[in-house]
Amino acid sequence: MREQIRFFSLSRTSLLLLLLSLYSCAEVENSNSTQGETAQKAFPWDIPQQKPDRPLSKAMERLYTNYLTPRPQDNELFSSFKYTRLQGFDYNGGDGTISRRDPSKIIKENGKYYVWYTRRETSTPPQGAKNANDTIPSTDWDLSEIWYATSDDGFHWEEQGVAVPRPPKPEVGWRSVTTTDILKWEGKYYLYYQGFMEASGTKGDHCPVTLSYADSPDGPWTPANKIIIPNGEPGTWDQYSIHDPFPLVYKGKIYIYYKAAFGDRPDYLVGNGLAMADHPMGPFSKHPLNPLFNSGHETSLFPFQEGIAALVIRDGNENNTIQYAPDGINFEIAAVSSLLPAAAGPYLPDAFDSQGNGRGISWGLSHFTGMGEAQKKYSILARFDCDLSLDVDDPAMKNTQIWLDPEVYFSQGLSEKQKAERIQ
Ligand code: AAL
């Protein structure tokens, strides 16, 4: 019996060993065949246009889910940008007493292109809030007016004069009217703009948005003389500033995207939100999900296919991106580019009637700030070209390798203080 038990226990042990060895053989075989399969199915050289049915890294996954196409060259929402100096604007020899900045979107009326913009003409360049008075500007956009220009070809512009002057104190915008954009609605024209009631920089860059309206793009413009998009409740993200109003007509409603800032300069973080209305005079209701963008200074937008696309330039983790929201609300990064136009005002033939079939953009005006020597800060308007249009196919605008003169990099040199710290 004891023998039987020993035999039985031996045979149990050997059975176990046998099973173990069979299992490890199978494992080896399995892992060999996995390696074999992986080797067979390495990612193809000819990049698939559709998402392949295979395990993907996060980067390759988002190549197919976040972007319209895997190659930027084929991506209608990727573009590089080219710039041209404009003819027709005088800057008083660049002495800082004349500045033009923050162009509106461009529309075509009466066979001509129209643009509106901030124009400052002051006896001195900006001197900061502490030195500002009734004639000395604090910032480049203090003591400004809204002017307009027209063009036959988008390169040569003719300045037509003031559209919206500063109203008398204490009306909205008495200190400065700046950073405008145009809406056309039921045959009338509406200019939305920032209306300053104190010199910018006094407490921050604080202002609400107001408007003027006209029957013709040439005016005369009548000021609404009231706040149209008010600042938020105390303690909320847009409590002090509503900047860069950008009106579009989308889904039959007026959509005005705008910028506000968490905190004040220089430590602020920008966000961009949306206010919507059924009539240009309001009332405007702010979207409950605001802010809709976590980045982007002077964000400009355009109808694209059934949704809205945006150039998100400067400021924030997602600066230098082109974003897209099929519903105009939930934006995702659709492309990353460089040298994006600052404060772009694109030519937008379908800004007010895209009907869910936005065609995109291929040119517009933007600005360059910080012109002149240190004490002569002013801005100029310039033209940008790109291919973010479904109607344009310009491979020269899909360049991901931008070569810049090394001087551009060296101009971003270390300060003396930084250099001293690094030398130690
Ligand atoms: C711009 C815009 C708004 C700000 C100031 C003038 O870049 O964001 O217009 O108020 O700077």
CSV table of N, CA, C and O and ligand atoms in Angstrom, one decimal, residues 101-102 118 139-141 178-179 194 196 200 205-207 241-244 259 265 268 297-299 314 343 367 369, ligand 1:
chain,number,residue,atom,x,y,z
A,101,ARG,N,-3.4,98.5,-36.6
A,101,ARG,CA,-3.3,97.1,-36.1
A,101,ARG,C,-4.7,96.5,-36.0
A,101,ARG,O,-5.7,97.2,-36.3
A,102,ASP,N,-4.7,95.2,-35.7
A,102,ASP,CA,-5.9,94.5,-35.4
A,102,ASP,C,-7.0,94.7,-36.6
A,102,ASP,O,-8.1,95.2,-36.3
A,118,THR,N,-7.8,99.3,-36.2
A,118,THR,CA,-7.4,100.3,-35.2
A,118,THR,C,-6.4,101.2,-35.8
A,118,THR,O,-5.4,100.8,-36.3
A,139,THR,N,-0.8,102.8,-24.3
A,139,THR,CA,-0.3,101.6,-25.1
A,139,THR,C,-0.6,102.0,-26.6
A,139,THR,O,-1.1,103.0,-27.0
A,140,ASP,N,-0.2,101.0,-27.5
A,140,ASP,CA,-0.3,101.2,-28.9
A,140,ASP,C,-1.7,101.4,-29.3
A,140,ASP,O,-2.0,102.0,-30.4
A,141,TRP,N,-2.7,100.9,-28.6
A,141,TRP,CA,-4.1,100.9,-29.0
A,141,TRP,C,-4.9,101.9,-28.1
A,141,TRP,O,-6.1,101.9,-28.1
A,178,THR,N,-11.2,100.3,-30.4
A,178,THR,CA,-10.2,99.5,-31.0
A,178,THR,C,-10.7,98.1,-31.3
A,178,THR,O,-11.7,97.6,-30.9
A,179,THR,N,-9.8,97.4,-32.2
A,179,THR,CA,-9.9,96.0,-32.3
A,179,THR,C,-11.3,95.6,-32.8
A,179,THR,O,-12.1,95.0,-32.0
A,194,GLN,N,-13.8,97.0,-29.2
A,194,GLN,CA,-13.6,97.2,-27.7
A,194,GLN,C,-13.8,98.7,-27.4
A,194,GLN,O,-13.2,99.6,-28.1
A,196,PHE,N,-12.9,101.4,-24.7
A,196,PHE,CA,-12.2,101.6,-23.4
A,196,PHE,C,-12.8,102.9,-22.7
A,196,PHE,O,-13.0,103.9,-23.3
A,200,SER,N,-5.8,102.1,-21.4
A,200,SER,CA,-5.4,100.7,-21.3
A,200,SER,C,-4.1,100.6,-20.4
A,200,SER,O,-3.2,101.4,-20.6
A,205,ASP,N,-5.9,95.6,-19.1
A,205,ASP,CA,-6.3,95.9,-20.4
A,205,ASP,C,-7.9,95.7,-20.4
A,205,ASP,O,-8.4,94.9,-21.1
A,206,HIS,N,-8.5,96.5,-19.6
A,206,HIS,CA,-9.9,96.2,-19.3
A,206,HIS,C,-10.9,97.0,-20.1
A,206,HIS,O,-10.9,98.2,-20.2
A,207,CYS,N,-11.9,96.3,-20.7
A,207,CYS,CA,-12.9,96.9,-21.5
A,207,CYS,C,-14.0,95.9,-21.9
A,207,CYS,O,-13.8,94.7,-21.9
A,241,SER,N,-12.2,91.8,-19.1
A,241,SER,CA,-11.9,92.1,-20.6
A,241,SER,C,-12.7,91.2,-21.5
A,241,SER,O,-12.9,90.0,-21.3
A,242,ILE,N,-13.3,91.9,-22.5
A,242,ILE,CA,-13.9,91.1,-23.6
A,242,ILE,C,-13.1,91.7,-24.8
A,242,ILE,O,-13.3,92.9,-25.2
A,243,HIS,N,-12.3,90.9,-25.4
A,243,HIS,CA,-11.4,91.4,-26.5
A,243,HIS,C,-11.6,90.7,-27.8
A,243,HIS,O,-12.2,89.6,-27.8
A,244,ASP,N,-11.1,91.3,-28.9
A,244,ASP,CA,-11.1,90.6,-30.2
A,244,ASP,C,-12.4,90.0,-30.6
A,244,ASP,O,-12.5,88.8,-30.9
A,259,LYS,N,-11.9,87.0,-26.9
A,259,LYS,CA,-10.9,86.6,-26.0
A,259,LYS,C,-11.0,87.2,-24.6
A,259,LYS,O,-11.5,88.4,-24.5
A,265,ARG,N,-1.8,90.9,-17.3
A,265,ARG,CA,-0.4,90.8,-17.9
A,265,ARG,C,0.6,91.1,-16.8
A,265,ARG,O,0.3,91.9,-15.9
A,268,TYR,N,-0.8,86.5,-17.2
A,268,TYR,CA,-2.1,86.0,-17.5
A,268,TYR,C,-2.1,84.8,-18.5
A,268,TYR,O,-1.1,84.4,-19.1
A,297,HIS,N,-4.2,84.3,-28.8
A,297,HIS,CA,-4.4,85.7,-28.7
A,297,HIS,C,-4.9,86.2,-30.0
A,297,HIS,O,-4.4,85.7,-31.0
A,298,GLU,N,-5.9,87.0,-30.1
A,298,GLU,CA,-6.4,87.5,-31.3
A,298,GLU,C,-6.8,86.4,-32.3
A,298,GLU,O,-6.4,86.3,-33.4
A,299,THR,N,-7.5,85.4,-31.7
A,299,THR,CA,-7.9,84.2,-32.5
A,299,THR,C,-8.8,84.6,-33.7
A,299,THR,O,-9.7,85.4,-33.5
A,314,ARG,N,-0.1,82.5,-30.6
A,314,ARG,CA,0.4,83.1,-29.4
A,314,ARG,C,-0.4,82.7,-28.2
A,314,ARG,O,-1.5,82.5,-28.2
A,343,ALA,N,-3.3,88.4,-35.2
A,343,ALA,CA,-4.5,89.2,-35.3
A,343,ALA,C,-5.1,89.1,-36.8
A,343,ALA,O,-5.6,90.1,-37.3
A,367,HIS,N,-1.2,91.8,-38.5
A,367,HIS,CA,-0.4,92.9,-38.1
A,367,HIS,C,1.0,92.5,-37.6
A,367,HIS,O,1.1,91.3,-37.2
A,369,THR,N,3.5,94.0,-34.6
A,369,THR,CA,3.5,95.0,-33.6
A,369,THR,C,5.0,95.2,-33.2
A,369,THR,O,5.9,94.5,-33.8
B,1,AAL,C1,-4.5,93.0,-29.0
B,1,AAL,C2,-5.9,92.5,-28.8
B,1,AAL,C3,-6.7,93.5,-28.1
B,1,AAL,C4,-6.0,93.9,-26.9
B,1,AAL,C5,-4.9,94.7,-27.4
B,1,AAL,C6,-5.6,95.5,-28.5
B,1,AAL,O1,-3.5,92.1,-29.4
B,1,AAL,O2,-5.8,91.3,-28.1
B,1,AAL,O3,-6.7,94.7,-28.9
B,1,AAL,O4,-6.9,94.8,-26.1
B,1,AAL,O5,-4.0,93.7,-27.9
